[in-house]
Short mmCIF file of C-alpha atoms in Angstrom, two decimals:
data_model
loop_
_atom_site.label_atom_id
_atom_site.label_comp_id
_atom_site.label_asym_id
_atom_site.label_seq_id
_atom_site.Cartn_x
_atom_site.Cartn_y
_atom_site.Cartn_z
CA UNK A 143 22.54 -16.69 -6.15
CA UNK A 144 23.31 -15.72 -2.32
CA UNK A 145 19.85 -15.44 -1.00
CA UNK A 146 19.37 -13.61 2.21
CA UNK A 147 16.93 -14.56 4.36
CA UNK A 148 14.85 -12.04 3.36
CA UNK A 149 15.10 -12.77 -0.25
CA UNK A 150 14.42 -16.74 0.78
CA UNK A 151 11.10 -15.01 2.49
CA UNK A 152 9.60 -13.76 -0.55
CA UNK A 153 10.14 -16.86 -2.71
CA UNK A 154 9.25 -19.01 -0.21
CA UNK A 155 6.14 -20.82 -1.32
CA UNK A 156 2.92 -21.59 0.87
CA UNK A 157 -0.10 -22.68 0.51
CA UNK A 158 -3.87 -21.30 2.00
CA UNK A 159 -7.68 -22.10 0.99
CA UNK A 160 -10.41 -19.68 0.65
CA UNK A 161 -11.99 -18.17 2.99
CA UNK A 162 -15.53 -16.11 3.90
CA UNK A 163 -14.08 -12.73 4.61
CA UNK A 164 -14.04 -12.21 8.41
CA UNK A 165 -13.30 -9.11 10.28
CA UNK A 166 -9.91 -9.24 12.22
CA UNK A 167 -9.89 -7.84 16.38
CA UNK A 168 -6.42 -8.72 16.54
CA UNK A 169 -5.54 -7.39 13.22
CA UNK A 170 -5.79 -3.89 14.05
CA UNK A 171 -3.72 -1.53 13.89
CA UNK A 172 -2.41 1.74 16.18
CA UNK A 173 -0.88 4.96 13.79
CA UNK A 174 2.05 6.49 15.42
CA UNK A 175 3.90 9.32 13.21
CA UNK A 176 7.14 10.54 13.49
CA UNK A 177 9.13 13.06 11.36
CA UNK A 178 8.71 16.91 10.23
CA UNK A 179 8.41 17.82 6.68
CA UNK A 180 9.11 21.16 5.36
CA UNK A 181 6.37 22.52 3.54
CA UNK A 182 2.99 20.48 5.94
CA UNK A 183 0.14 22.35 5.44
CA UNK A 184 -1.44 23.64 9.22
CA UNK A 185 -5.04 21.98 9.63
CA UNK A 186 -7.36 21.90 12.68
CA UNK A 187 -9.28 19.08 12.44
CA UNK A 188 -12.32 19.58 15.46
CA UNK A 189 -13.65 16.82 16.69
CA UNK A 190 -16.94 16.19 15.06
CA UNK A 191 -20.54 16.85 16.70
CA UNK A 192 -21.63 13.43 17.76
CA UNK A 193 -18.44 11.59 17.91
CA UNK A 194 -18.19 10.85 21.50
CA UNK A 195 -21.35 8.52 21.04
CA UNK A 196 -20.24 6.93 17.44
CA UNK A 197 -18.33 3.64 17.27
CA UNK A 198 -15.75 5.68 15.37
CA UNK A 199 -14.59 9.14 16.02
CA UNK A 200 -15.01 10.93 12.37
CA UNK A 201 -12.45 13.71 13.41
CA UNK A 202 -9.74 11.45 14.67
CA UNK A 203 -9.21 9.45 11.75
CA UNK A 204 -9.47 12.36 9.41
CA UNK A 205 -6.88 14.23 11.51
CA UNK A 206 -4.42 10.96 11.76
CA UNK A 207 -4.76 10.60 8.07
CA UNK A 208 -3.97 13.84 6.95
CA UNK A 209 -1.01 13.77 9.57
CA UNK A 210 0.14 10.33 7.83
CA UNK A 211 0.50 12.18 4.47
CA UNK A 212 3.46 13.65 5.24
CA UNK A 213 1.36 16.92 3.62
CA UNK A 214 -0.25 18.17 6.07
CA UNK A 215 0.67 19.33 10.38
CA UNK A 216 -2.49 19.28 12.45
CA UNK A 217 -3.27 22.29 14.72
CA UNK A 218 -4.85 22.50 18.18
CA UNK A 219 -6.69 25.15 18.90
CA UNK A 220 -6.60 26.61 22.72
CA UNK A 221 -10.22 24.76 23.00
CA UNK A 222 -11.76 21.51 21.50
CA UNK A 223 -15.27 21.41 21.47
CA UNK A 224 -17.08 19.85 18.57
CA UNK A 225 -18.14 21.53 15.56
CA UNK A 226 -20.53 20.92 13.17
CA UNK A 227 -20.62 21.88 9.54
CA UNK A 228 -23.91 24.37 9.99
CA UNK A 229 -21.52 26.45 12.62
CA UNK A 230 -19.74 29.45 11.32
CA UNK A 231 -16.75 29.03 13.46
CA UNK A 232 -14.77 31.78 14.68
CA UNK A 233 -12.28 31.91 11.85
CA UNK A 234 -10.07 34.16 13.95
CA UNK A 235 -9.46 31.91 16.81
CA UNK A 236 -7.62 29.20 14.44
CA UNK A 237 -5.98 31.95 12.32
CA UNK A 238 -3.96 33.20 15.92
CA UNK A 239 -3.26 28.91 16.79
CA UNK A 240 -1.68 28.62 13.25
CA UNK A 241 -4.13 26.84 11.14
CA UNK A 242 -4.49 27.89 7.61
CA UNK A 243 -7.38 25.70 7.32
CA UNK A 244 -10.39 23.97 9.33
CA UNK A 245 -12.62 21.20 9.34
CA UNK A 246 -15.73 20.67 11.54
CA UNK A 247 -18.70 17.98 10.91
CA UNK A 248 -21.01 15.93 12.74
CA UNK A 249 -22.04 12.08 12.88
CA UNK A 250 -25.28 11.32 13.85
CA UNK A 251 -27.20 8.22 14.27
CA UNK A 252 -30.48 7.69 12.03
CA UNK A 253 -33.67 6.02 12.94
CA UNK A 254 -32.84 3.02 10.91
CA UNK A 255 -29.72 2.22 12.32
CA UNK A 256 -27.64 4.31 9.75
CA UNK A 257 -25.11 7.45 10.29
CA UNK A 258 -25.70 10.29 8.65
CA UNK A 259 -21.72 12.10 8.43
CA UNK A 260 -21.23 16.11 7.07
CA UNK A 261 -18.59 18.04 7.11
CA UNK A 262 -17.66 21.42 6.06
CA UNK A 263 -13.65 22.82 5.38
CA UNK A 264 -13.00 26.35 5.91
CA UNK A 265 -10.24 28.41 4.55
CA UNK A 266 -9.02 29.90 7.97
CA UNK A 267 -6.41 32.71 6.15
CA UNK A 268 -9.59 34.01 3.47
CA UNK A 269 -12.21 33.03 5.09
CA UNK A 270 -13.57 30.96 2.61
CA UNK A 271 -15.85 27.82 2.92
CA UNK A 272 -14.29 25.56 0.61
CA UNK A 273 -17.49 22.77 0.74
CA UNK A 274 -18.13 19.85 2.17
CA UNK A 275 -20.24 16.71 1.55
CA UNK A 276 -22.40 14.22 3.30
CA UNK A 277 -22.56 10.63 3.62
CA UNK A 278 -25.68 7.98 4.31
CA UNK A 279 -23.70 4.95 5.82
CA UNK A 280 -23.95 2.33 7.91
CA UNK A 281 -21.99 1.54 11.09
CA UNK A 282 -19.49 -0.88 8.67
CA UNK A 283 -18.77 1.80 6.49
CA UNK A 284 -17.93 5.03 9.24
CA UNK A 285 -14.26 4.57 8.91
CA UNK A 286 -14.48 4.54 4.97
CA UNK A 287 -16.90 8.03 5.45
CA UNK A 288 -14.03 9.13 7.22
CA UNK A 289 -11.33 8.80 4.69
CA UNK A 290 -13.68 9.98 1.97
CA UNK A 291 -13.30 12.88 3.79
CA UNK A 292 -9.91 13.12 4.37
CA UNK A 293 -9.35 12.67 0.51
CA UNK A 294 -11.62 15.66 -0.09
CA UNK A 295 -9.72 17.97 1.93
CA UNK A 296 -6.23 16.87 0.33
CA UNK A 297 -7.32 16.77 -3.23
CA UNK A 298 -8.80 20.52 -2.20
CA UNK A 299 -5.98 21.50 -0.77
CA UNK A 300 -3.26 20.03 -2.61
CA UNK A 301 -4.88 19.54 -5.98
CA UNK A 302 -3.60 15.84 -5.99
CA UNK A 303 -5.83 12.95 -5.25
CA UNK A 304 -5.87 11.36 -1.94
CA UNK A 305 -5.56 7.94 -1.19
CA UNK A 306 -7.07 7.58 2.40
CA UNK A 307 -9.87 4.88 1.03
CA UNK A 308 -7.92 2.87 -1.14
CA UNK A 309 -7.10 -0.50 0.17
CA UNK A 310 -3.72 -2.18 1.16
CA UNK A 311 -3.15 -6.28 1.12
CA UNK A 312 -0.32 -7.70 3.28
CA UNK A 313 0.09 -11.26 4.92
CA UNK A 314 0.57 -12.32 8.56
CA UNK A 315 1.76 -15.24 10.45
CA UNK A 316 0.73 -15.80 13.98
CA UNK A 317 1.88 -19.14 15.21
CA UNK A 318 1.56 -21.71 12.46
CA UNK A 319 -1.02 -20.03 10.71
CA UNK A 320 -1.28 -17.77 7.79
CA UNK A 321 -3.40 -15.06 6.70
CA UNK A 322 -3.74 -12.42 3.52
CA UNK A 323 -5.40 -10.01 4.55
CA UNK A 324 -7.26 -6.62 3.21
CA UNK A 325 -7.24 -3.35 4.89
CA UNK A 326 -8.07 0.28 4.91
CA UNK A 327 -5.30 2.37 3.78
CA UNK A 328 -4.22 3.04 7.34
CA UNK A 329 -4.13 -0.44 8.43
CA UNK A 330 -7.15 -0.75 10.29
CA UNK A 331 -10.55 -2.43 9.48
CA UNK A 332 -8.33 -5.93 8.56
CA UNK A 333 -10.27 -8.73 6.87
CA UNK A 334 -9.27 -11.97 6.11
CA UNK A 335 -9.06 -12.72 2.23
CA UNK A 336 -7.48 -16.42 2.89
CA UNK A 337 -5.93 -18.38 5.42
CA UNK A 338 -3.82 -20.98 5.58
CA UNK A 339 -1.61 -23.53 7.48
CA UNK A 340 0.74 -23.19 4.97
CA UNK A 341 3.14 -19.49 3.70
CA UNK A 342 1.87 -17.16 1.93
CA UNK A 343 3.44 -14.42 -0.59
CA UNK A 344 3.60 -12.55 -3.18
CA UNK A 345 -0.32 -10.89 -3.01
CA UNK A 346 -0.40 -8.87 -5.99
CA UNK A 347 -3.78 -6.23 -6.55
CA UNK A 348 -5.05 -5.83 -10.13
CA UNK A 349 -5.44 -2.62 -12.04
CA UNK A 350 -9.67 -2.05 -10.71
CA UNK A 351 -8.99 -3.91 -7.33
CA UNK A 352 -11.31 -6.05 -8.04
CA UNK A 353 -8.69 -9.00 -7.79
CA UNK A 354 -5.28 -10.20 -5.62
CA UNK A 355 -3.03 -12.56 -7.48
CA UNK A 356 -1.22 -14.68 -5.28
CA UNK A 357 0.83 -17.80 -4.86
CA UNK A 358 0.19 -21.42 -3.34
CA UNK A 359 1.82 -24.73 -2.23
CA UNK A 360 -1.08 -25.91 -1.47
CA UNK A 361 -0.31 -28.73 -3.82
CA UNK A 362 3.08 -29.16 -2.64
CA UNK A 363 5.10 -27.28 -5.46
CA UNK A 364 4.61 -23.15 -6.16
CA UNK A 365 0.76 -22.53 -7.88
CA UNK A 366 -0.19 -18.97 -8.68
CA UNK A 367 -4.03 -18.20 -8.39
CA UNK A 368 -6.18 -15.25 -8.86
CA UNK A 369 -8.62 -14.56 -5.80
CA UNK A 370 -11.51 -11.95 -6.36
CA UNK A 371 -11.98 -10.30 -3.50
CA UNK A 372 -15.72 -9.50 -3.17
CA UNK A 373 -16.48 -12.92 -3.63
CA UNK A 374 -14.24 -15.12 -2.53
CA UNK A 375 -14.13 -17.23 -5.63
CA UNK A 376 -10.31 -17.93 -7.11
CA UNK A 377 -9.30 -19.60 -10.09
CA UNK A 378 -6.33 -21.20 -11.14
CA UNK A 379 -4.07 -19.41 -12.92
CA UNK A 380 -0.33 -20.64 -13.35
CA UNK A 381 0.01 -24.43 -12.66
CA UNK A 382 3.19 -25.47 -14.82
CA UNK A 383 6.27 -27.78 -14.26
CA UNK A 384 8.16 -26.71 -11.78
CA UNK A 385 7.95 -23.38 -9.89
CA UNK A 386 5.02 -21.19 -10.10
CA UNK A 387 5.62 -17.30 -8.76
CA UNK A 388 5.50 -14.07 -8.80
CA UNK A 389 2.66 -12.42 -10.18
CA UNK A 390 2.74 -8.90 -11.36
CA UNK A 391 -0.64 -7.37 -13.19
CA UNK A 392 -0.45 -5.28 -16.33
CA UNK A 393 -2.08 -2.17 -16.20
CA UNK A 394 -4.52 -2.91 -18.49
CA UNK A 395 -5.42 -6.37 -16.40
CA UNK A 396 -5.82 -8.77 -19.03
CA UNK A 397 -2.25 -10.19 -18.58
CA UNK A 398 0.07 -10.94 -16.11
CA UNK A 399 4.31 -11.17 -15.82
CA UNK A 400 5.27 -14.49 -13.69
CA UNK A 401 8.03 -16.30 -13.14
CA UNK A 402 8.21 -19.72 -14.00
CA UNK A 403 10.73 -22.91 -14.49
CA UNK A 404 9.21 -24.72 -16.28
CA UNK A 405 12.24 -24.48 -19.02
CA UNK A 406 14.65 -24.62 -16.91
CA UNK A 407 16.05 -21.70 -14.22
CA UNK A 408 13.34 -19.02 -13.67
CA UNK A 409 12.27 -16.63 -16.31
CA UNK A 410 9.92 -14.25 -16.76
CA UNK A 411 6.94 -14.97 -19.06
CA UNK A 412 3.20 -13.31 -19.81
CA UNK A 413 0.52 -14.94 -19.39
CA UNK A 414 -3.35 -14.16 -19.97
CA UNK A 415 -5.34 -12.93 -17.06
CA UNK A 416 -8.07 -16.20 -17.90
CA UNK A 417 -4.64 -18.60 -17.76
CA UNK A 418 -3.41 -20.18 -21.25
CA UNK A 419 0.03 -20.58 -22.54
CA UNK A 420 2.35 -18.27 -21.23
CA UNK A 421 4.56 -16.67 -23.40
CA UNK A 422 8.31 -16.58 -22.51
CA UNK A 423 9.79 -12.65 -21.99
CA UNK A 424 13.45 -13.44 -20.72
CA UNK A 425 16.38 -15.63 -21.63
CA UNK A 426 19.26 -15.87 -19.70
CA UNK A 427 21.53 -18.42 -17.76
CA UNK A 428 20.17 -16.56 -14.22
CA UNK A 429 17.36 -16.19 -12.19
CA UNK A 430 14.75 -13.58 -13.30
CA UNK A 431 12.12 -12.34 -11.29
CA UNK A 432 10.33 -9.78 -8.93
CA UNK A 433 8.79 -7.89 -12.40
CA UNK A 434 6.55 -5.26 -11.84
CA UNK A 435 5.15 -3.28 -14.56
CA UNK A 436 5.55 0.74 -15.38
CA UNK A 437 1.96 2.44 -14.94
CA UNK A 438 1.68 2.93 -18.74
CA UNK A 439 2.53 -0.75 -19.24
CA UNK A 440 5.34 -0.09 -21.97
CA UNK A 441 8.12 -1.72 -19.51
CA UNK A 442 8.77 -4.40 -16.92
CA UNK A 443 11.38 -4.13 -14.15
CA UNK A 444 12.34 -7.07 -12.60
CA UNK A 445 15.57 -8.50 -10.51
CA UNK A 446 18.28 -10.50 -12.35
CA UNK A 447 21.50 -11.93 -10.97
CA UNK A 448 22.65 -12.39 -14.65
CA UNK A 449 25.35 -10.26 -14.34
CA UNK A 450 26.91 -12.19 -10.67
CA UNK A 451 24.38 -10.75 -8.27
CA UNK A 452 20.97 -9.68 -7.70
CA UNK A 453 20.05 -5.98 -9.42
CA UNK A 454 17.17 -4.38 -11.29
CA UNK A 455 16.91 -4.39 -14.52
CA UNK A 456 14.04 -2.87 -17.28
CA UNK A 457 12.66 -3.87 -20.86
CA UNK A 458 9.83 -3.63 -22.99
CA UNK A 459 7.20 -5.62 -21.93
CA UNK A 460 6.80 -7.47 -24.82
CA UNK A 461 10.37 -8.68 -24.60
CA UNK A 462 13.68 -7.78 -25.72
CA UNK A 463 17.22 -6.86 -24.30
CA UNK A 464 17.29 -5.05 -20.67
CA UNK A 465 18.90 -2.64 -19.46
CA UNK A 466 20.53 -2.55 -15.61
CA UNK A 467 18.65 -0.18 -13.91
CA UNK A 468 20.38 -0.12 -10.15
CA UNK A 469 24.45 0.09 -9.79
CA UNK A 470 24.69 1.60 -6.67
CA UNK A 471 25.72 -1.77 -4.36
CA UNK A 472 26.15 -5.61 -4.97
CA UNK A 473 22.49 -6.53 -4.08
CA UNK A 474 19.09 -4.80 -5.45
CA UNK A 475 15.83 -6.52 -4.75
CA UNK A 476 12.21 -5.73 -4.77
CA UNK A 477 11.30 -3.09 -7.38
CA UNK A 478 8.19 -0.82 -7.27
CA UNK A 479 7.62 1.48 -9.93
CA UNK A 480 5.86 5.10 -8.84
CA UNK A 481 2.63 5.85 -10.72
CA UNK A 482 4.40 8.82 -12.96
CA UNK A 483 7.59 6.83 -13.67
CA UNK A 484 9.74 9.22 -12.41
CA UNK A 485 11.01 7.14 -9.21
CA UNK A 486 12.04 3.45 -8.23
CA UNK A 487 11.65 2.68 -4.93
CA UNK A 488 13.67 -1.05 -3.85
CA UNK A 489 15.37 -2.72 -1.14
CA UNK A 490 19.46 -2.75 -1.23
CA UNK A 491 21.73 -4.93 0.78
CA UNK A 492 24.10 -1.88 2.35
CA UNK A 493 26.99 -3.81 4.69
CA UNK A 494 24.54 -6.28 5.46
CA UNK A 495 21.21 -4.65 6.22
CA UNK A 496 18.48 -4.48 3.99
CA UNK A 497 17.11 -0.71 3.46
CA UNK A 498 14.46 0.93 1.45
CA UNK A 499 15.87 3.08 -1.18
CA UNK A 500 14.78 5.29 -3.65
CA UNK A 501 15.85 6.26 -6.68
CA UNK A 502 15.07 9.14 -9.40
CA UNK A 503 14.86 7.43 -12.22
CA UNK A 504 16.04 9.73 -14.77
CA UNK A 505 19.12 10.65 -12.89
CA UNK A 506 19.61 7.13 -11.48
CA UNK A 507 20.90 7.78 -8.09
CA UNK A 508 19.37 6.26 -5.78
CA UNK A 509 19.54 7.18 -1.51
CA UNK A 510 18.62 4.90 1.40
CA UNK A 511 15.35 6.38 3.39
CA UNK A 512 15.04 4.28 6.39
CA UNK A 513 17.13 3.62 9.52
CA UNK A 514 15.63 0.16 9.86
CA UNK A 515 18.00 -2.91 8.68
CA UNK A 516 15.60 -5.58 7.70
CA UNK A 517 13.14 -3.92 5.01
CA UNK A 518 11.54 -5.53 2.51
CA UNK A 519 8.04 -5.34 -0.21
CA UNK A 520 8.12 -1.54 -0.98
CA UNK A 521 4.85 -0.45 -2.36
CA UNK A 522 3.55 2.46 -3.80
CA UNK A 523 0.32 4.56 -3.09
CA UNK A 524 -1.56 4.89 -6.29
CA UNK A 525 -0.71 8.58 -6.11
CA UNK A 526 2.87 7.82 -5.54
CA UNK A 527 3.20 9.98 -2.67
CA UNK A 528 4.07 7.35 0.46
CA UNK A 529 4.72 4.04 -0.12
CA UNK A 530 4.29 1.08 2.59
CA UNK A 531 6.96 -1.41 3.21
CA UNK A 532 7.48 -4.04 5.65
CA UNK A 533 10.48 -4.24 8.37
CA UNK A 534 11.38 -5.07 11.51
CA UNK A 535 11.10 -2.76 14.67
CA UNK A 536 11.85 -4.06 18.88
CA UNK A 537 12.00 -7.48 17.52
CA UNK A 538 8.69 -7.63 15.63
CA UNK A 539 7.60 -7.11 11.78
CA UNK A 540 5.58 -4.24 10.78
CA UNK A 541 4.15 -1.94 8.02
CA UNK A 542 5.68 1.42 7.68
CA UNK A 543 4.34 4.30 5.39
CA UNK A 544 7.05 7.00 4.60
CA UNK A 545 7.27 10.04 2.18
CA UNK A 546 9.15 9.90 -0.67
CA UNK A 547 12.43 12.27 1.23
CA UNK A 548 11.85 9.40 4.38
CA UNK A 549 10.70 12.72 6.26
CA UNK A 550 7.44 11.64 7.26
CA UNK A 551 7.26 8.00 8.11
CA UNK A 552 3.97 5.97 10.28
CA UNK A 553 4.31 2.58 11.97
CA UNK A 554 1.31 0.71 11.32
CA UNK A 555 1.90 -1.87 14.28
CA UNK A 556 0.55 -5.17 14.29
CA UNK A 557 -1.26 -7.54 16.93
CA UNK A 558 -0.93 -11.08 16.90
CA UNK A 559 1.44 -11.99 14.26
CA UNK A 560 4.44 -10.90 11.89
CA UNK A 561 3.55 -8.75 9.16
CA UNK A 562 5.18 -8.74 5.46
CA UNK A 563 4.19 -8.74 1.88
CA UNK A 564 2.27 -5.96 2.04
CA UNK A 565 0.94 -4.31 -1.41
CA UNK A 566 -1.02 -0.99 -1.85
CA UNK A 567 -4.30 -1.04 -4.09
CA UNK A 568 -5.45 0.98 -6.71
CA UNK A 569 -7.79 4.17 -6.65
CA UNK A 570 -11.41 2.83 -6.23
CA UNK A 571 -13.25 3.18 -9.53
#
């Protein structure tokens, strides 16, 4: 197989050891978003009562992740003094900027060092209050307050669930050192899981997010462990002949799809989430790997070049004969699965760039999304509404988040390193 560079990137193999997980200054991130969707929902989002003297302003993160959505267009009003949730706003002053809907709230430091965050959301066009809630935090956990409330206001208004305080995972490299990190949704609030002298790749969340698979060369060949991420503690969990790679969680997290040579050429096999021996999936002349699992964990879909070049291909996942999935170009990588199985988001080679694409699975076309030329790691959001890739923008790698159409897309731009492998977590249970 021809591999790209990019391709070479994800199976390159590096090693890291533990570490105590360590807030990240340089890791942060900025949110710029570009696009227009068709349908975004008009929101003022007030800054909230007390925010000027919190280490986090409530409002602004609400109001940048409801922009990043792709759902939702903030409004602002003609003034923009704070309000609080106790206020009953003038309903008719945001009904003549636009807004169908408001949000107002307060922060407000307590005695014993705590915030005490409300908010309230108003239905600007009935007039409705539409509740709010209230949150007992400490300084740590503002930003998470923040998105909690950002995901009530787009499960109330959208009837989906929102995804502003789930987690993503992504590695960076900043000089000769490696990191894998863990981050809020939107980028920010970066801590280090592991780092390393060594690469890094292939982080890999389980079902409850309790845990990151990952791969090591730590002992100078390809080693897959499992890292739990409260603790710190990792075991080993793939340490065969040869290469070692790959890790993909079932949905039900008690096994895992890896790729291993340990029979010769790379294959796909399962093994047990507590390690064991790993049951072989695949057998062909080729290279198999990449598999990711359907959310209902009756199929695997994984990249073959069985057939002369690189393209995705599905089957049960307890074994059997695949099907080719992608034939739409020469070279398919990176499969991601969306959490109702209706769409395929991967990377295609298209006259030598490397684009995001997405494909409706039942119809099987797929359509490029991006105008970037080096993008790689699709992931979806765990309601399958955005999904976060990597690429590279001015010179420099970065995360993106984009809708589904490409309409809505944010640059989640790095400090102090390149930034790839990046994998969205699960709901929080």
């Amino acid at each position: 197989m021809n591999l790209s560079p990019s391709w070479r990137r994800r199976r390159m193999l590096g090693g890291l050891a533990a570490t105590a997980i360590a807030p990240a200054a340089w890791a942060q991130f900025r949110v710029e978003v570009t696009g227009v969707g068709l349908t975004q929902l008009p929101i003022a989002v007030m800054p909230f009562r007390g925010d000027a003297e919190a280490p986090q302003k409530i409002g602004e993160i609400v109001r940048a992740d409801l922009e990043r959505s792709g759902q939702f267009r903030p409004v602002q009003p003609a003034f923009s003094q704070p309000l609080d949730e106790a206020a009953r706003p003038d309903l008719a002053t945001f009904r003549s900027a636009g807004a169908d809907s408001l949000a107002v709230g307060s922060v407000t430091r307590l005695a014993d060092g705590r915030y005490d965050v409300r908010f309230r959301l108003w239905d600007v066009v009935r007039g409705q209050d539409l509740g709010g809630q209230s949150y007992g935090v400490t300084v740590g956990d503002l930003r998470l307050a923040a998105h909690r409330i950002a995901d009530f206001i787009y499960e109330k208004l959208t009837s989906e669930k929102g995804i502003f305080s789930t987690r993503i995972a992504y590695v960076t490299k900043a000089g000769t050192r490696y990191n894998l990190w863990v981050a809020d949704a939107d980028g920010e609030n970066a801590q280090s899981a592991l780092a390393s002298p060594e690469p890094i790749i292939s982080p890999a969340w389980s079902a409850n997010g309790a845990q990151l698979a990952y791969v090591s060369f730590e002992s100078r060949k390809p080693v897959v462990y499992v890292h739990d991420v409260a603790s710190g503690r990792r075991r080993l969990l793939a340490n065969f002949r040869g290469s070692n790679s790959a890790p993909a969680w079932a949905p039900d997290g008690r096994t895992l799809a890896v790729t291993l040579s340990r029979e010769g050429g790379s294959q796909l096999f399962l093994i047990d989430a507590n390690g064991g021996e790993p049951r072989r999936l695949t057998q062909s002349s080729g290279i198999d790997t990449e598999p990711v699992f359907s959310a209902d964990g009756r199929s695997i879909y994984f990249v073959s070049d069985r057939g002369g070049a690189p393209q995705i291909y599905r089957m049960a996942a307890t074994g059997g004969s695949p099907e080719r999935v992608t034939f739409t170009g020469s070279y398919n990588i990176s499969p991601t699965v969306s959490p109702d199985g209706r769409w395929l988001a991967y990377i295609s080679r298209v006259n030598g760039n490397f684009k995001l694409h997405v494909m409706e699975l039942p119809s099987g076309q797929g359509v490029p999304i991006t105008d970037t030329t080096a993008d790689e790691s699709p992931s979806f959001a765990p309601n399958g509404r955005l999904i976060v890739y990597a690429t590279r923008q001015n010179g420099r790698e970065a995360l993106m988040t984009t809708t589904l159409d490409g309409k809505i897309k944010a640059r989640l731009a790095g400090q102090g390193g390149d930034i790839r492998e990046p994998d969205w977590g699960p709901f929080k249970r």
